[in-house]
Short mmCIF file of C-alpha atoms in Angstrom, two decimals:
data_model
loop_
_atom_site.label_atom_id
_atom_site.label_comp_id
_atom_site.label_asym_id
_atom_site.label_seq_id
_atom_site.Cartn_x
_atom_site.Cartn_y
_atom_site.Cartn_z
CA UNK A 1 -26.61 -13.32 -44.54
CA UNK A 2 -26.33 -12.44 -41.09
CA UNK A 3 -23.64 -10.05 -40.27
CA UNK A 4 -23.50 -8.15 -36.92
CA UNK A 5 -22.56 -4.07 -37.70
CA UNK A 6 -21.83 -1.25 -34.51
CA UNK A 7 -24.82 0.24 -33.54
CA UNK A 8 -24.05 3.33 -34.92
CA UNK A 9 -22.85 1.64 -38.53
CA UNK A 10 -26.30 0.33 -38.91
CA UNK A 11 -28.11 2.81 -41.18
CA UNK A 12 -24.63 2.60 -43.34
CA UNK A 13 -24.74 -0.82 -43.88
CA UNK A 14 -28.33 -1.01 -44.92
CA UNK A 15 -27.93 2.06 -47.45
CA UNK A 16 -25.19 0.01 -49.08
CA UNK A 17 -27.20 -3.42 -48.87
CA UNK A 18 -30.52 -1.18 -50.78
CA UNK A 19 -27.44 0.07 -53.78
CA UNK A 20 -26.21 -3.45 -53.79
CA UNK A 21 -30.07 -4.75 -54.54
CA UNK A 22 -30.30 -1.67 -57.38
CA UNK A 23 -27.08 -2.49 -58.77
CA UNK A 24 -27.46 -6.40 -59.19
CA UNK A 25 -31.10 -6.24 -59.89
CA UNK A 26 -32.77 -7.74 -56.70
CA UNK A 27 -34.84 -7.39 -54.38
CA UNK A 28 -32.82 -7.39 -51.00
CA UNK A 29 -35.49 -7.68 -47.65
CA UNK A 30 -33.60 -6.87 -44.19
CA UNK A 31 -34.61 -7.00 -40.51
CA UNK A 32 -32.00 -7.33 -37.08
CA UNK A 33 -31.67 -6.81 -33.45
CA UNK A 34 -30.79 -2.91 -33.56
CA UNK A 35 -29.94 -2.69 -30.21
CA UNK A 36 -27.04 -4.99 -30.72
CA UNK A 37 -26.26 -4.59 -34.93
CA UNK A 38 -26.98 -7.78 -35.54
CA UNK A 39 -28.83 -7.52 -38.96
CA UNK A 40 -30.61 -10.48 -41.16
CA UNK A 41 -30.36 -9.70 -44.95
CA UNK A 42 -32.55 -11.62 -47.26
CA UNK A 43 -32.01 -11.69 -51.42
CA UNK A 44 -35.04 -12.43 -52.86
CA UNK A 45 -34.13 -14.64 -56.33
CA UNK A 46 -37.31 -13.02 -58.22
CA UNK A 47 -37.96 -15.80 -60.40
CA UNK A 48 -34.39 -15.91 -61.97
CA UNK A 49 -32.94 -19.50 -62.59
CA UNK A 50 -30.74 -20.78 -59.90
CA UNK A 51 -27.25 -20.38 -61.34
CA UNK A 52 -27.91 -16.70 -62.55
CA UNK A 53 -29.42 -15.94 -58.68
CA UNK A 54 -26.67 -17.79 -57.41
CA UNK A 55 -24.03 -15.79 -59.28
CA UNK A 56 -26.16 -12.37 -58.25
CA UNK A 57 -26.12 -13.09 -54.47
CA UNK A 58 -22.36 -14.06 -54.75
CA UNK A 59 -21.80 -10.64 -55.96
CA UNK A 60 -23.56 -9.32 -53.13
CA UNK A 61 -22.19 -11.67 -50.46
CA UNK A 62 -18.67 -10.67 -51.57
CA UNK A 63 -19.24 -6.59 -51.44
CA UNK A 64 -21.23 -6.47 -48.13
CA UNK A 65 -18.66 -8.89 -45.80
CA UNK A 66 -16.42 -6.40 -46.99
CA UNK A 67 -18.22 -3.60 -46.23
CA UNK A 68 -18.93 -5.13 -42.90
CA UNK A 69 -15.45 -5.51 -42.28
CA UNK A 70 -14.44 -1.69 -43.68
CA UNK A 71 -17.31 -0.97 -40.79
CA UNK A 72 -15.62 -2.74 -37.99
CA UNK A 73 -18.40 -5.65 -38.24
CA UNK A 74 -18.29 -9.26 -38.55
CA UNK A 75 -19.34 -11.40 -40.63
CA UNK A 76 -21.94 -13.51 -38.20
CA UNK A 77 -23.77 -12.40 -34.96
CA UNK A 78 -26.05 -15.56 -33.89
CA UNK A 79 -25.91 -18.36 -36.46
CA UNK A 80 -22.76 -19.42 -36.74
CA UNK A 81 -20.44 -19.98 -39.58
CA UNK A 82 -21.85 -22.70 -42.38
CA UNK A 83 -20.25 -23.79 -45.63
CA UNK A 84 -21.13 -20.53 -47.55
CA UNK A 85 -19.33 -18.01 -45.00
CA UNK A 86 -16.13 -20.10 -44.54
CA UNK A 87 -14.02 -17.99 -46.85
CA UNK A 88 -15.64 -15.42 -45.12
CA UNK A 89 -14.91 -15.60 -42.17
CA UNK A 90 -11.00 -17.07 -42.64
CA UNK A 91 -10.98 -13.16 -44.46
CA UNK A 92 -12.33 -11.56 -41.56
CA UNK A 93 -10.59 -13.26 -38.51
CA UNK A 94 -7.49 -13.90 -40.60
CA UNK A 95 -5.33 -17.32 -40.87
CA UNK A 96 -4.34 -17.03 -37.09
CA UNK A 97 -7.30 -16.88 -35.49
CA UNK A 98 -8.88 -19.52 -38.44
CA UNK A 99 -5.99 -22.31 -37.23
CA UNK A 100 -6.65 -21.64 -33.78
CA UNK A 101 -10.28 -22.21 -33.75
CA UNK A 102 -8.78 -25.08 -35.62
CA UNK A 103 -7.30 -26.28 -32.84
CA UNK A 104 -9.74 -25.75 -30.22
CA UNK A 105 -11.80 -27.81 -31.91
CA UNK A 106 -9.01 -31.19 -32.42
CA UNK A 107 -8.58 -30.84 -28.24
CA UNK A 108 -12.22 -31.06 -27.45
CA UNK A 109 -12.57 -33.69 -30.54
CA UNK A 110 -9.52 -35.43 -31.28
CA UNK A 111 -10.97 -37.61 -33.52
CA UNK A 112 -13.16 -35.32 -35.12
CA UNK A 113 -16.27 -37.02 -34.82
CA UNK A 114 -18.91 -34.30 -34.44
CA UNK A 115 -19.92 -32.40 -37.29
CA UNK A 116 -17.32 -33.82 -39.48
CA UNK A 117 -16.43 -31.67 -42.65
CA UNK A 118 -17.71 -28.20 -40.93
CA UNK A 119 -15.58 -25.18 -40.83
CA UNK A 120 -13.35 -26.33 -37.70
CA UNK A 121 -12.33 -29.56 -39.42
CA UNK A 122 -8.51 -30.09 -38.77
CA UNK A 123 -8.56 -30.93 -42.97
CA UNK A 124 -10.46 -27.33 -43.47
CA UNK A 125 -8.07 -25.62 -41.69
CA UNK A 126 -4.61 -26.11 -43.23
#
């Protein structure tokens, strides 16, 4: 995950990312840009099989974009939005703001011919 936290929200958000790891079992690793919240958290899947680390981190994924949004965060700082943080980030910017990025993205590519599929396709956005 990378999620971007105030400054001041920071140690918050990582004492609730360490009770997440404790309560789901793994190991959670975590590093950032403090000076602007941006933090970079890591599950480690500790040998489980895929689908059981899969379900685990979707646990966590849900409870700390939450918490990121009950701190005022959001839910990506530097890399974007991919596949796994599209529901995400419809949640945190709501259905407005989702349809107009929407938008932005059929005037500069009307035909939608870069990155086809990705989160600002006009078929993603409905």
């Amino acid at each position: 995950m990378d999620v971007v936290v105030p400054v001041d929200k920071i140690p918050a958000f990582l004492l609730y990312i360490r009770s997440l790891g404790e309560e789901t079992g793994l190991t959670i690793r975590n590093f950032g840009h403090a000076g602007d919240g941006n933090l970079h958290i890591y599950c480690c899947s500790n040998d489980l099989e895929v689908d059981e680390f899969k379900r685990r981190t979707k646990i966590i994924m849900d409870k700390a974009y939450a918490k990121c949004a009950e701190l005022e965060g959001q839910v990506s700082g530097e890399h974007a939005i991919g596949h796994a943080k599209m529901q995400y980030l419809r949640e945190s910017v709501g259905d407005d703001v989702f349809g107009l990025m929407g938008e932005i993205k059929r005037v500069f590519d009307p035909n939608y011919i870069l990155n086809p599929g990705k989160v600002c396709d006009a078929s993603l956005v409905q």
